[in-house]
Every structure is written in C-alpha cells, then in structure tokens.
mmCIF file of C-alpha atoms and ligand atoms in Angstrom:
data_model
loop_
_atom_site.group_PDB
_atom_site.id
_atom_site.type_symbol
_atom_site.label_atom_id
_atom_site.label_comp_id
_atom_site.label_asym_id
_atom_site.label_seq_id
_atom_site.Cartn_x
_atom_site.Cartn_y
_atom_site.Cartn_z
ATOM 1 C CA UNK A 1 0.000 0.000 0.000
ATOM 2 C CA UNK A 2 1.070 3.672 -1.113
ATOM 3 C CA UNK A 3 0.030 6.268 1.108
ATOM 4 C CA UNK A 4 -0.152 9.857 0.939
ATOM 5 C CA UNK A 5 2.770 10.044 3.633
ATOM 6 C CA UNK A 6 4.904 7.617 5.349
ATOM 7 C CA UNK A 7 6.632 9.085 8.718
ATOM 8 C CA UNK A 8 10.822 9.238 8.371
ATOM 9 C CA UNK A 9 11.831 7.289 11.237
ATOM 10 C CA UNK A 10 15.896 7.977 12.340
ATOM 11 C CA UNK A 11 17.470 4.815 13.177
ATOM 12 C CA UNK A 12 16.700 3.654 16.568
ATOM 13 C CA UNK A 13 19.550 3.420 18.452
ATOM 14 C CA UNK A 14 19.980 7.006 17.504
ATOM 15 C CA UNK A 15 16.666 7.701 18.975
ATOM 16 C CA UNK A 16 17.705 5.768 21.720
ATOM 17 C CA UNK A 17 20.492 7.085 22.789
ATOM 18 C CA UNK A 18 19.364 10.734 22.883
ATOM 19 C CA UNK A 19 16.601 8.802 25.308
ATOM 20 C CA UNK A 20 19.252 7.757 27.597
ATOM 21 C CA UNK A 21 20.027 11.310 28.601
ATOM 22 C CA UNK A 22 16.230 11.262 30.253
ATOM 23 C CA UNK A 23 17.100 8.160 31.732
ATOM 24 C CA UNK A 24 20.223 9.792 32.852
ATOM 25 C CA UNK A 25 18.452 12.896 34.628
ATOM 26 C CA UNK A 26 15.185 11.432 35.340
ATOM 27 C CA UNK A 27 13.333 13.839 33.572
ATOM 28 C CA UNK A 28 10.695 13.215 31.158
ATOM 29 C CA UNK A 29 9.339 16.424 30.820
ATOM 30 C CA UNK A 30 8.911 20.060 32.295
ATOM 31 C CA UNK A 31 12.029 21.564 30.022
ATOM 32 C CA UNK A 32 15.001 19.176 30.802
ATOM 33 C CA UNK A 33 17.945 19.343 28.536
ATOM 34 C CA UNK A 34 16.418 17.308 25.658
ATOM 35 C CA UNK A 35 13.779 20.341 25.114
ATOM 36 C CA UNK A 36 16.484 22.833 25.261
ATOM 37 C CA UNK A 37 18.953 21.394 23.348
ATOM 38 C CA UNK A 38 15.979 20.788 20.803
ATOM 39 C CA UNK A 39 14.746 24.202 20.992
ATOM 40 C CA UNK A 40 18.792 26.126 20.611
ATOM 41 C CA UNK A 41 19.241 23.479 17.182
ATOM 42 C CA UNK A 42 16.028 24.874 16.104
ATOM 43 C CA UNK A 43 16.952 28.334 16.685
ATOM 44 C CA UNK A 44 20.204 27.642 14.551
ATOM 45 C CA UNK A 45 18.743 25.942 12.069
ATOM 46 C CA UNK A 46 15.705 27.905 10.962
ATOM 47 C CA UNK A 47 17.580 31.163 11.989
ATOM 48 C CA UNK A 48 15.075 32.325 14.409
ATOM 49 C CA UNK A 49 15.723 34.347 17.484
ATOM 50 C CA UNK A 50 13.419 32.523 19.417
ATOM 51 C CA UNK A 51 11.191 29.783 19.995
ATOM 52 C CA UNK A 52 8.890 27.735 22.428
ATOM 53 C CA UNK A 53 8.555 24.309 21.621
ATOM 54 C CA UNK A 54 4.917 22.913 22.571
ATOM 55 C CA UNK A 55 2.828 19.527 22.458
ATOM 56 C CA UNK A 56 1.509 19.769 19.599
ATOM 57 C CA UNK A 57 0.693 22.335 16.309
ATOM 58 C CA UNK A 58 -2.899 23.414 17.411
ATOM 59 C CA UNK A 59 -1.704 24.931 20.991
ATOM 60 C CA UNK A 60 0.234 27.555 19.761
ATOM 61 C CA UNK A 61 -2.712 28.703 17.875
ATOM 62 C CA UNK A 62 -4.409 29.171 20.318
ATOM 63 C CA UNK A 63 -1.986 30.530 22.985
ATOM 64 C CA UNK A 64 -1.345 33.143 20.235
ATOM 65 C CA UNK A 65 -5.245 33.863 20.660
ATOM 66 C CA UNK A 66 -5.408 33.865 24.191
ATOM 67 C CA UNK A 67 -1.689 35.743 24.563
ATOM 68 C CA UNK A 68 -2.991 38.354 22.146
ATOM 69 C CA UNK A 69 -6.093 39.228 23.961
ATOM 70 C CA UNK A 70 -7.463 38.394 20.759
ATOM 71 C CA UNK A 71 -11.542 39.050 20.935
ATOM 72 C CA UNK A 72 -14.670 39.734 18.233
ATOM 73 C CA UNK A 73 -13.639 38.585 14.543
ATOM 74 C CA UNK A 74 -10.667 37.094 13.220
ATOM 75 C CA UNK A 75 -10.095 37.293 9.979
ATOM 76 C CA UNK A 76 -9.116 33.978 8.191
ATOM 77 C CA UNK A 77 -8.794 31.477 5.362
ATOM 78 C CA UNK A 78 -11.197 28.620 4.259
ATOM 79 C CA UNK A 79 -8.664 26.872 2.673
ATOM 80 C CA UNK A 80 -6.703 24.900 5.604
ATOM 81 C CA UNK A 81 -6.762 22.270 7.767
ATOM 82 C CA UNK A 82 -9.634 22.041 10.575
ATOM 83 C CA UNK A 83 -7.492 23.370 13.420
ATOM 84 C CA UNK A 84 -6.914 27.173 11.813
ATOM 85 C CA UNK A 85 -10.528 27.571 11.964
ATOM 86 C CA UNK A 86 -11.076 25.399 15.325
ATOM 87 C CA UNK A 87 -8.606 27.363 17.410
ATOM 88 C CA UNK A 88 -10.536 30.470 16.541
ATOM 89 C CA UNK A 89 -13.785 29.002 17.717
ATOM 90 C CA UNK A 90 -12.465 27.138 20.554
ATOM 91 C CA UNK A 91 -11.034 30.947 22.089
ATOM 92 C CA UNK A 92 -14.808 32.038 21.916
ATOM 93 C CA UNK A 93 -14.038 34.931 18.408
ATOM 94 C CA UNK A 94 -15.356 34.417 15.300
ATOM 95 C CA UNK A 95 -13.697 33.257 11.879
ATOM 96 C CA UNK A 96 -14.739 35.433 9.577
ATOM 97 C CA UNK A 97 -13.879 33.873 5.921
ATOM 98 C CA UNK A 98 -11.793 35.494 3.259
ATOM 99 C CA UNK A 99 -11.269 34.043 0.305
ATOM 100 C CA UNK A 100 -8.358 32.810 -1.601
ATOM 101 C CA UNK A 101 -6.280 33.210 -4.509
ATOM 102 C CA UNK A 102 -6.511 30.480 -7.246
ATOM 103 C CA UNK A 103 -3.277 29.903 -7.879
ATOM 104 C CA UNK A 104 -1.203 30.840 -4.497
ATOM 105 C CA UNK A 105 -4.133 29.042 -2.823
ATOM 106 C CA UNK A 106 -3.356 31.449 0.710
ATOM 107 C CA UNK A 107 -5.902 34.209 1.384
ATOM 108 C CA UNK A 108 -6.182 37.212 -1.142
ATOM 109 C CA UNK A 109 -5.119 39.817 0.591
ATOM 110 C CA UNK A 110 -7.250 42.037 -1.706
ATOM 111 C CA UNK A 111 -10.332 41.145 0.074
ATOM 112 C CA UNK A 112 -8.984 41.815 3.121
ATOM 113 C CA UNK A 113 -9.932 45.008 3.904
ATOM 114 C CA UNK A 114 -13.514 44.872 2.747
ATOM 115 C CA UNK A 115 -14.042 42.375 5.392
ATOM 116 C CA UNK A 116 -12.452 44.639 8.641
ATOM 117 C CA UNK A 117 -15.243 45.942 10.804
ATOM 118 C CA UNK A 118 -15.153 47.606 14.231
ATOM 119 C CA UNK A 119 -14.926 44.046 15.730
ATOM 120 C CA UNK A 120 -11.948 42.541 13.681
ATOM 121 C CA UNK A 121 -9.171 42.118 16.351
ATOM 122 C CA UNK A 122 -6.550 40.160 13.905
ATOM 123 C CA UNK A 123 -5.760 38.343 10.185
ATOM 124 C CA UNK A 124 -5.206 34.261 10.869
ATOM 125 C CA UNK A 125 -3.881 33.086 7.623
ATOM 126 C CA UNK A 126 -2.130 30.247 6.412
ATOM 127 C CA UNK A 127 1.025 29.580 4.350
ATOM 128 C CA UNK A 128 -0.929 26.803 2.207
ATOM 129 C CA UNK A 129 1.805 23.703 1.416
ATOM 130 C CA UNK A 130 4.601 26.092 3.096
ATOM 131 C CA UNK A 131 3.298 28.270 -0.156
ATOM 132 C CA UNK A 132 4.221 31.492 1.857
ATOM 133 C CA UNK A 133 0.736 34.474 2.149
ATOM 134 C CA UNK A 134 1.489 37.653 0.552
ATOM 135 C CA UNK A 135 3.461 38.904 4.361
ATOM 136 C CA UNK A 136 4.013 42.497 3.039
ATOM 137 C CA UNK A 137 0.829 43.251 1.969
ATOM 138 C CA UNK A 138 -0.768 41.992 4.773
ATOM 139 C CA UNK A 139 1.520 43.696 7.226
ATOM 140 C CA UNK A 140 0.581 46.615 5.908
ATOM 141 C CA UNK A 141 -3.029 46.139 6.257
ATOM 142 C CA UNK A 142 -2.703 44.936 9.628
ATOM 143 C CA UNK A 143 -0.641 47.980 10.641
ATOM 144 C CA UNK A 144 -2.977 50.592 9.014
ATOM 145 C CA UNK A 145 -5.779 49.231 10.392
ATOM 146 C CA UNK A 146 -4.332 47.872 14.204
ATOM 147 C CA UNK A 147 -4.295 44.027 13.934
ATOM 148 C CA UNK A 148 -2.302 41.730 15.071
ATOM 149 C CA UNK A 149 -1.290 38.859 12.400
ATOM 150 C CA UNK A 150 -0.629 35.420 13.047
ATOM 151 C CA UNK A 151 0.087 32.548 10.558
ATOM 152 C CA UNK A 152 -0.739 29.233 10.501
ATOM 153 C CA UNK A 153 2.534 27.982 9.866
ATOM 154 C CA UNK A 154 2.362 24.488 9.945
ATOM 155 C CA UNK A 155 3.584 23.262 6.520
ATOM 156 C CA UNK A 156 6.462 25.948 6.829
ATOM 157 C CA UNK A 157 9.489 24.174 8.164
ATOM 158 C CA UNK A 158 12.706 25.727 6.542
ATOM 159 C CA UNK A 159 10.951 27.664 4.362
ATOM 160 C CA UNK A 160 12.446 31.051 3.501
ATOM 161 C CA UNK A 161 11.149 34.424 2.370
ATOM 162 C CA UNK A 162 13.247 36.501 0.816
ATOM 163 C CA UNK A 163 16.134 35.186 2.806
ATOM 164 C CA UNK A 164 14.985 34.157 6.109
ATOM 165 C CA UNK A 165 12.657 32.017 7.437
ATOM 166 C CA UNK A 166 8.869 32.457 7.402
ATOM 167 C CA UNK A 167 8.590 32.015 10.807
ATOM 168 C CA UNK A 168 10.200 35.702 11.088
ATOM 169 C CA UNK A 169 6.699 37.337 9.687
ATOM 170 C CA UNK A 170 3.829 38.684 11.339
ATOM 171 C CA UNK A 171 3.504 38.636 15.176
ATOM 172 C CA UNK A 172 3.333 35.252 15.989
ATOM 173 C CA UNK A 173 3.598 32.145 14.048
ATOM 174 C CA UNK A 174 2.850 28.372 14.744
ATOM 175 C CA UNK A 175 4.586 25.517 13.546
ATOM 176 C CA UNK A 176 3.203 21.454 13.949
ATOM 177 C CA UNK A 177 6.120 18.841 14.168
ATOM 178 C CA UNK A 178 3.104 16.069 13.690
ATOM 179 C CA UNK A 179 4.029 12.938 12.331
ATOM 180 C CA UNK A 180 2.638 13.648 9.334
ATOM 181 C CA UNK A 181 4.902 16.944 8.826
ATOM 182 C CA UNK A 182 8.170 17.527 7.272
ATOM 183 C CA UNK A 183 10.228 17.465 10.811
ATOM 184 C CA UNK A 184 8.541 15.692 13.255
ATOM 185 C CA UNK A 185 8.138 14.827 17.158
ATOM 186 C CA UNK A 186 6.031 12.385 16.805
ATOM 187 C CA UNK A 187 3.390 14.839 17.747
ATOM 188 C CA UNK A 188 5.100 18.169 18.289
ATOM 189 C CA UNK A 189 5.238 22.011 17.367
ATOM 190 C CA UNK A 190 6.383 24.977 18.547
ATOM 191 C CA UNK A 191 5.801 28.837 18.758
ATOM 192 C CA UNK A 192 7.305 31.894 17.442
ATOM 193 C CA UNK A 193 7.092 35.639 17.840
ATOM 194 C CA UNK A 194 7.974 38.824 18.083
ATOM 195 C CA UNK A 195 10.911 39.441 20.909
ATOM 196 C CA UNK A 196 8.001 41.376 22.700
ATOM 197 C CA UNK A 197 5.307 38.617 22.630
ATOM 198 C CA UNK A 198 8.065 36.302 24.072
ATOM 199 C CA UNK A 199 7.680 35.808 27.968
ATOM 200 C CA UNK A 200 3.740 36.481 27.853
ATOM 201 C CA UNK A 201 3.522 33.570 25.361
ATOM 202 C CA UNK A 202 6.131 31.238 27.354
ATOM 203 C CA UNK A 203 3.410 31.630 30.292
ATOM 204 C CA UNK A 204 0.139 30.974 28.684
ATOM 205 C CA UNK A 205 2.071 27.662 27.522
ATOM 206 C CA UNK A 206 3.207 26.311 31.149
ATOM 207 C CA UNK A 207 -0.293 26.925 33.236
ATOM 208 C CA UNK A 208 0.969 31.038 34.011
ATOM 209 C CA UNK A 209 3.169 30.006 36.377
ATOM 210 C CA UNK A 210 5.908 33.063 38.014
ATOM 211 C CA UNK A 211 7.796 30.418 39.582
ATOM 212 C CA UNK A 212 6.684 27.213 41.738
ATOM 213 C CA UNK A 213 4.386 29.140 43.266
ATOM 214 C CA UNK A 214 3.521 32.243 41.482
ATOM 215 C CA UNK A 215 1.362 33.475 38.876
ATOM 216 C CA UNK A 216 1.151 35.859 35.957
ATOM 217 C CA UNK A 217 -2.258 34.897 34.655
ATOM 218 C CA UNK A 218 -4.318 32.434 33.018
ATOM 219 C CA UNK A 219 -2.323 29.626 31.389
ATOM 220 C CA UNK A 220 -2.608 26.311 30.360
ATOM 221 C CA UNK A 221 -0.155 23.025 29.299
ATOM 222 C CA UNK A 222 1.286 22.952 26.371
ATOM 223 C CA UNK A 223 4.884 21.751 26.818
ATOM 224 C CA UNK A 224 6.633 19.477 25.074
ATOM 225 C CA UNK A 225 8.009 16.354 26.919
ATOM 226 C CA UNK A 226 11.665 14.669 26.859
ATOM 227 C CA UNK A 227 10.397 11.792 24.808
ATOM 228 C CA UNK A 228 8.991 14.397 21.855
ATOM 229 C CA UNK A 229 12.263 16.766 21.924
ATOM 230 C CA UNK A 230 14.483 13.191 21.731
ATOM 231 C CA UNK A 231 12.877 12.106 18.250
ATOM 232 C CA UNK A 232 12.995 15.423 16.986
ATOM 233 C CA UNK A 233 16.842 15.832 17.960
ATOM 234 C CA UNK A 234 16.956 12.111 16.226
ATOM 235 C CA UNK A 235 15.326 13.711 12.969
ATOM 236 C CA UNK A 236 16.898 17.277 12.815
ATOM 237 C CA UNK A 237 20.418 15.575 11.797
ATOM 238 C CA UNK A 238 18.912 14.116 8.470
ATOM 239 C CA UNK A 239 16.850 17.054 7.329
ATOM 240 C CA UNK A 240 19.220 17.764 4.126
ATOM 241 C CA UNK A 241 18.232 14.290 3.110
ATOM 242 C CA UNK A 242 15.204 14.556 3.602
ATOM 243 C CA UNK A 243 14.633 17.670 1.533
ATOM 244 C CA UNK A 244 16.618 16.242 -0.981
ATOM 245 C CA UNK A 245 14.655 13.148 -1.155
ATOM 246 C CA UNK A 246 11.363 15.005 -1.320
ATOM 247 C CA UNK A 247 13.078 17.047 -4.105
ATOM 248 C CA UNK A 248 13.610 14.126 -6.083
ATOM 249 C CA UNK A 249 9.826 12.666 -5.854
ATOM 250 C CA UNK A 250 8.363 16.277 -6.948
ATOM 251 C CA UNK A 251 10.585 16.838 -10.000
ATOM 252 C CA UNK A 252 9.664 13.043 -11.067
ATOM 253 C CA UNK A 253 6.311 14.264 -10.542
ATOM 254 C CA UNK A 254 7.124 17.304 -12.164
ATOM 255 C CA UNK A 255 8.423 16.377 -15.027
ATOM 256 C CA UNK A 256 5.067 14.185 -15.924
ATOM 257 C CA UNK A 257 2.569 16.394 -14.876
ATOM 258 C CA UNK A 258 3.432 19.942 -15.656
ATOM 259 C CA UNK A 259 2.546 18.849 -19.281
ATOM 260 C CA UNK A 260 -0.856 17.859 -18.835
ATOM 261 C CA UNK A 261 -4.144 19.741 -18.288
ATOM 262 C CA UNK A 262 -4.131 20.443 -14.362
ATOM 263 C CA UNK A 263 -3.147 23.002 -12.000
ATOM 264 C CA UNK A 264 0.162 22.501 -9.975
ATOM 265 C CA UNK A 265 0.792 24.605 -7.022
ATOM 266 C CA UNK A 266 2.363 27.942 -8.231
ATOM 267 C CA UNK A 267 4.851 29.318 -5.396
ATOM 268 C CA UNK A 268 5.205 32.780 -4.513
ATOM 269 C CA UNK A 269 8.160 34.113 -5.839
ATOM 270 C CA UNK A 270 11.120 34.620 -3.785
ATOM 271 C CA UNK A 271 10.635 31.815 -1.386
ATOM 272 C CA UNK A 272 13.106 28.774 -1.099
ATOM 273 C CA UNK A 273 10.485 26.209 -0.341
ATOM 274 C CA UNK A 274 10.604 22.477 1.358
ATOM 275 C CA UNK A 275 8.904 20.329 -1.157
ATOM 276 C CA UNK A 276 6.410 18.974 1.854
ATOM 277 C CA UNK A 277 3.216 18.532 -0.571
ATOM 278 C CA UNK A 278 2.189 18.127 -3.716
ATOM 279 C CA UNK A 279 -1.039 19.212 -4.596
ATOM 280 C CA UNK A 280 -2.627 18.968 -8.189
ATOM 281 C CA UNK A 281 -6.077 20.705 -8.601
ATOM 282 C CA UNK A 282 -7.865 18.809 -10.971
ATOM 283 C CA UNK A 283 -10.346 20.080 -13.906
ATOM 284 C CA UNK A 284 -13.357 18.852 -12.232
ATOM 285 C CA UNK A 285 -14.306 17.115 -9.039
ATOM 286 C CA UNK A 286 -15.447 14.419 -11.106
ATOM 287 C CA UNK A 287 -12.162 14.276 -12.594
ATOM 288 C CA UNK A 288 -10.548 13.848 -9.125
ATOM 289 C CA UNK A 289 -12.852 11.700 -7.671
ATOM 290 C CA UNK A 290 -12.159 9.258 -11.427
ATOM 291 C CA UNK A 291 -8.163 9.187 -10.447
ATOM 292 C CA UNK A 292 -8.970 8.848 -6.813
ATOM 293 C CA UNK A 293 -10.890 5.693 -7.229
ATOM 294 C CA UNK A 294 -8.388 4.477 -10.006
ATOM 295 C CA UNK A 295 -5.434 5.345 -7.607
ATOM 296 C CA UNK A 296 -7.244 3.430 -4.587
ATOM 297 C CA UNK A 297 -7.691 0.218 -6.952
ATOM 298 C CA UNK A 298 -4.081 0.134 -7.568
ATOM 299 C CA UNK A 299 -3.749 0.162 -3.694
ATOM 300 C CA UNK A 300 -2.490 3.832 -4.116
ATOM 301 C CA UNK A 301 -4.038 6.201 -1.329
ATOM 302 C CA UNK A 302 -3.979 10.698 -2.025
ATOM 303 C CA UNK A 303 -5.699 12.344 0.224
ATOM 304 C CA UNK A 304 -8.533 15.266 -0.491
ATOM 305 C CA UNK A 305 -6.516 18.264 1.572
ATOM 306 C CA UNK A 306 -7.543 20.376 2.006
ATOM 307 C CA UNK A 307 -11.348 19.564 2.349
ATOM 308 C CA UNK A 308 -13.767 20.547 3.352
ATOM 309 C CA UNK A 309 -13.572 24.004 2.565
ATOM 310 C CA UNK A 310 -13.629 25.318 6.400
ATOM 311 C CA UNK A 311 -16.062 27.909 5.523
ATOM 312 C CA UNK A 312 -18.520 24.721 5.662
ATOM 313 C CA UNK A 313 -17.850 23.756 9.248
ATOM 314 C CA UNK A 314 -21.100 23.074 11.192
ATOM 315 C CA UNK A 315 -19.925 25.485 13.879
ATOM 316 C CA UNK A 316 -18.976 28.358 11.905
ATOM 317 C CA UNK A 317 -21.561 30.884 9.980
ATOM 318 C CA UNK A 318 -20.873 29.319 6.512
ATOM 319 C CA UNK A 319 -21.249 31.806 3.624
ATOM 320 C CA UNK A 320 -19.672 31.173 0.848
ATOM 321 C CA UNK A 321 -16.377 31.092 -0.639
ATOM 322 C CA UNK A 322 -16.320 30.796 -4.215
ATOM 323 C CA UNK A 323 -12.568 29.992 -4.816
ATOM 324 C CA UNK A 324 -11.747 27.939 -1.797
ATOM 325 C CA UNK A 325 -15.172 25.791 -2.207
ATOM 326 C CA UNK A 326 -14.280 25.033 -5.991
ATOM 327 C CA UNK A 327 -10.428 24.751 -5.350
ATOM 328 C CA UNK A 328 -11.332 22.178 -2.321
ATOM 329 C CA UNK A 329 -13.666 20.225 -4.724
ATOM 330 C CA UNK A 330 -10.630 19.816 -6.958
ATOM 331 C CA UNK A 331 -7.653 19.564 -5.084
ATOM 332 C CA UNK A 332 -5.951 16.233 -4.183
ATOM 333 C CA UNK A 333 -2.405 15.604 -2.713
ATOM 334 C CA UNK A 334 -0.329 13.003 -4.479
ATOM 335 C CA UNK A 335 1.722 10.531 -2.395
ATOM 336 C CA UNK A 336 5.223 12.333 -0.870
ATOM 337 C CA UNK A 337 7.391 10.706 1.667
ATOM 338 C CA UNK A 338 11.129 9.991 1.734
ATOM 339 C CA UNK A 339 12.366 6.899 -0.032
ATOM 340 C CA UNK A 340 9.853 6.363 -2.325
ATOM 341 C CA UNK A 341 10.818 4.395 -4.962
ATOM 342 C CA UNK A 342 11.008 5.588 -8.934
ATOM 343 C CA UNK A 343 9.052 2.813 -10.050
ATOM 344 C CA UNK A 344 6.025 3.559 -7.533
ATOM 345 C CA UNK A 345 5.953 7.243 -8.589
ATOM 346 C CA UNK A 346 5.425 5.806 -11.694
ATOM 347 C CA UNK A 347 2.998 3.940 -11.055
ATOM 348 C CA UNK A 348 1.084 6.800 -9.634
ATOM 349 C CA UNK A 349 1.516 9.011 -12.958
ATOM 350 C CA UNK A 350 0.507 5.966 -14.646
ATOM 351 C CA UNK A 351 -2.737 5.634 -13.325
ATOM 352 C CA UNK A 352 -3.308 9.479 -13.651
ATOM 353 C CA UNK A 353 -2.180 9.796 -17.548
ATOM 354 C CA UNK A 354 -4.820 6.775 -18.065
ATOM 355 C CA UNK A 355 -7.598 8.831 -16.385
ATOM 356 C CA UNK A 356 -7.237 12.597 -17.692
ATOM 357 C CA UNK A 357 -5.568 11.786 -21.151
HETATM 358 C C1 PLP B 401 -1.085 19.833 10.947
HETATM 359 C C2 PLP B 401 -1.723 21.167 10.926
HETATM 360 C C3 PLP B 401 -2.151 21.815 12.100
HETATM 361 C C4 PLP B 401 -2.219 21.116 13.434
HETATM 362 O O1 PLP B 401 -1.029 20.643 13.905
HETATM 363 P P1 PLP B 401 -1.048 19.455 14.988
HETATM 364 O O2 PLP B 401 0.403 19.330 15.332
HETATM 365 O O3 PLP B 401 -1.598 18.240 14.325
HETATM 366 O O4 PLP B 401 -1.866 19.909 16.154
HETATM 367 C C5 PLP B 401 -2.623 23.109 12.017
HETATM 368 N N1 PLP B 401 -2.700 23.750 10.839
HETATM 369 C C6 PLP B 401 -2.318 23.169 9.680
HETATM 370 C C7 PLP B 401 -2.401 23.953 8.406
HETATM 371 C C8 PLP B 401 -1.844 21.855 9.687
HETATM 372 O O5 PLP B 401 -1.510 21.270 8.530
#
C-alpha cells in the first residue's frame, strides 16, 4: 500500500540514545535538557531568534489567541486544515472567511480590507503547502488598520522568504512537528514571535506560572516532553536528506505532470520552499474523484486536503467562498514521503495519464 505520507523514522539506536540522557536525569518532561537542546538546534537551524517548543501544532494557535487578547472577529482562510478555523472558535471569536487566490491558494489579501469591521481584532492566515501568504501586503493592512497577524505555519518548516525564514513574519507564528509533517516529534510544534510577545507567550504555555508558586495569569499546558524533543533531535540531523529526497519525488512528478491539463501549485516568488506537498487541482471534481478511485484500486491512497472548505464547518456561519469551495472540490495531494521508490511514482503518474488523457 502507497500512502499519501509515510513518517521518516531515524534509526533507533539514535533515537535511543538521545533517550538515555532522560534516563540519565530522570526527567521526562517540564524543560530538561532534551527540550532545550531541541529548541537552541532549532533556533540555529531555521535562523530564528526565538522559539517555544509545545505539544503539539494546534496549541500555539491558540496561545497566540489567548496571549494576544485576541476578541470579536478574526479574519481567516477557508482553505486549511480544521485546526486554523477550530482554534478560533475554541477561544470564543469568530472566523470570519476570506477568500483565496486560485493559484497561491493562501488568502487574497485584496479582500482583506472589505471584510475589517469595528470588531476585527486580527488576520489568521495560512502559508498553504509552506506556499508562503502575501506577508508584506498583509503587514501593511494589519498595521494601518491595528491588527495583530498570526500565521498558521504548519507546513512551513525551513521555508524562507526573501532570505529568512517564514517564521520571522507577522507577530506570531505556529509551527506542527506532527508525524505527518516535514520534521517531526512524533506529535510536536512549537511557537514563534515577536521578541516582545516572548515571555507572555512562554506563560500561557506552562499553566501562568511566576515560579513554583507564582502566577502571571491564566495559562494552560502545552509543553513538550523529553520523549517528543528526543525524536525530533533524532530527525533534525537528516533534514538535508530529507529535503533532498522530497526534491527528487516532486521533479519526477514534475516532469510528468506539468505537461498535462491540471493546476500545480504555483509558489510565490522569492521563497526557497521544502517540497512537503504536492497538490494537483484537478479540472473537475469528477475528474478527481475518477483518479482517486483508479489510484485506490491500484492500492495507491492521495488524500482530499484540504477539504472541506472550512467555511462549511457546522460550527462556523458558513457563507460562501467561491474559490476555496471550488479549489477544495478539486484539489488532491499526491503521495510524498522519503524513499519512495522511482518505479512507484510511476505507477502513480501511470494511473493518472490513463484517467485525464
Ligand atoms: C497539521 C496542521 C495543524 C495542526 O497541527 P497538529 O500538530 O496536528 O496539532 C494546524 N494547521 C495546519 C495547516 C496543519 O496542517
């Protein structure tokens, strides 16, 4: 069976031994020396200032909420996965649905403004596939009109824009080290933000604690254990091979595909970006759902992502979102995992060329 991902998985002695050193201390959690060593790699490999790692990708969404004082309407995208929109929800504001460009797929910034009122407190976007969001356009938005930006960041690792890492825009962004990302923790993400945002931000994540037994404020738990910051130390070391595997399966793809009738995902320019999925918007849903089911016979599994359009959430006031409901109708995301074999790529482009030829 092909699926859309496979996790990378360091060797496990390597894994292992970086355990030992919890074994060692005792410590499985509460920032022992796994987390920080994790968290100062991080730092010098993505060329951040600063970071908080956290439990998972969907926490740091929301302490970015709470941190913010974030209240009323957030502005947002349809078009990304359930816990963008969730988080909004979940810290009692309301999404309030912009829609997206057609071939960038992140939220057009040129509808932006028609959708501020006296309630909007802040833009929520996402960098679609590590695709990055128009940053400048939307800074200056935010700064004309007083909101605070975060992005959904969660595709992004070692992406750059214009020269350093998208993490560096807006006021906060969030990053998920899920199994199912690029650099993982198993499950696993982290925080990052403005130098000012900082200690208000480490708080919220470790219940508001000032010491054993103060308090700044409201908080909650979001920290990442020992166990988590060991596989991602275990992982970090292999990250040029991984991007250079990943290379290889999208220009096999690319090579195929970019010479039939379909949409490929059109990157912003300026951005060095981290091959972490590969979307192909299809004429027609029927066309999709045709090499879906052919794809799934061959024991091949894509995945529709992202879809639903979030705009159709039960919880949220759904109008509608022309681009992102047709684009999410259409979209599908091919198989893309390190060490996948030539011959099964092929097969995949086989099955597709049958369908759509
Ligand atoms: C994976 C993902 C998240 C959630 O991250 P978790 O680590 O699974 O909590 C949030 N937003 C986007 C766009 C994602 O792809």
């Amino acid at each position: 069976m092909i699926n859309v991902t496979k996790t990378f998985l360091p060797p496990q002695q390597e894994y292992q031994a970086l355990l030992q050193q919890a074994w060692d201390t005792g410590w499985m959690t509460n920032r022992g020396v796994l987390v920080k060593e994790l968290e100062d790699r991080l730092k010098a490999y993505l060329g951040v200032p600063q970071l908080i790692s956290m439990t998972n990708g969907t926490l740091p969404i929301q302490i970015a909420i709470k941190a913010l004082g974030l209240t009323g309407e957030i502005i947002t995208t349809p078009f990304s996965y359930v816990a963008t929109t969730s988080s909004i929800v979940w810290e009692g504001c309301t999404p309030v649905f912009v829609d997206i460009h057609p071939e960038y797929l992140t939220i057009d910034e040129t509808q932006i403004e028609a959708a501020i009122t006296l309630k909007t407190s802040a833009i929520l976007a996402t960098h679609v596939f590590g695709n990055p969001c128009n940053v400048e356009a939307i800074e200056a938005i935010a700064k004309k009109h007083n909101l605070k930006v975060i992005y959904d960041a969660a595709h992004c690792f070692g992406v750059t824009y214009k020269g350093q890492s998208l993490f560096n825009y807006g006021d906060v962004s969030t990053c998920s080290f899920h199994a199912t990302k690029l650099f993982h923790t198993g499950e696993g993400g982290a925080l990052f933000c403005k130098p000012e945002y900082y200690e208000r931000m480490y708080w919220h994540h470790n219940f508001g604690h000032d010491g054993p037994e103060a308090f700044y404020g409201l908080g909650i738990n979001a920290k990442m254990s020992e166990p988590q910051a060991a596989m991602g130390l275990a992982v970090l070391p292999y990250m040029s091979d991984i991007l250079e595997s990943r290379k290889r399966v999208v220009e096999t793809y690319n090579a195929v595909l970019t010479d039939l009738e379909i949409q490929l995902l059109a990157i912003r320019d300026h951005t060095l970006w981290n091959f972490s999925y590969y979307p192909v918007v299809f004429k027609t849903e029927a066309q999709l759902l045709a090499v879906k089911t052919a794809l799934n016979q061959a024991d091949i599994f894509p995945r529709r992502y992202f879809y639903p359009s979030l705009n159709t959430l039960p919880y949220v006031d759904g109008s509608a979102c022309e681009v992102a409901d047709d684009i999410a109708s259409r979209v599908l995301c091919l198989p893309l995992f390190v060490g996948f074999e030539t011959q099964d790529i092929n097969r995949v482009l086989t099955v597709i060329k049958t369908i759509i030829c």
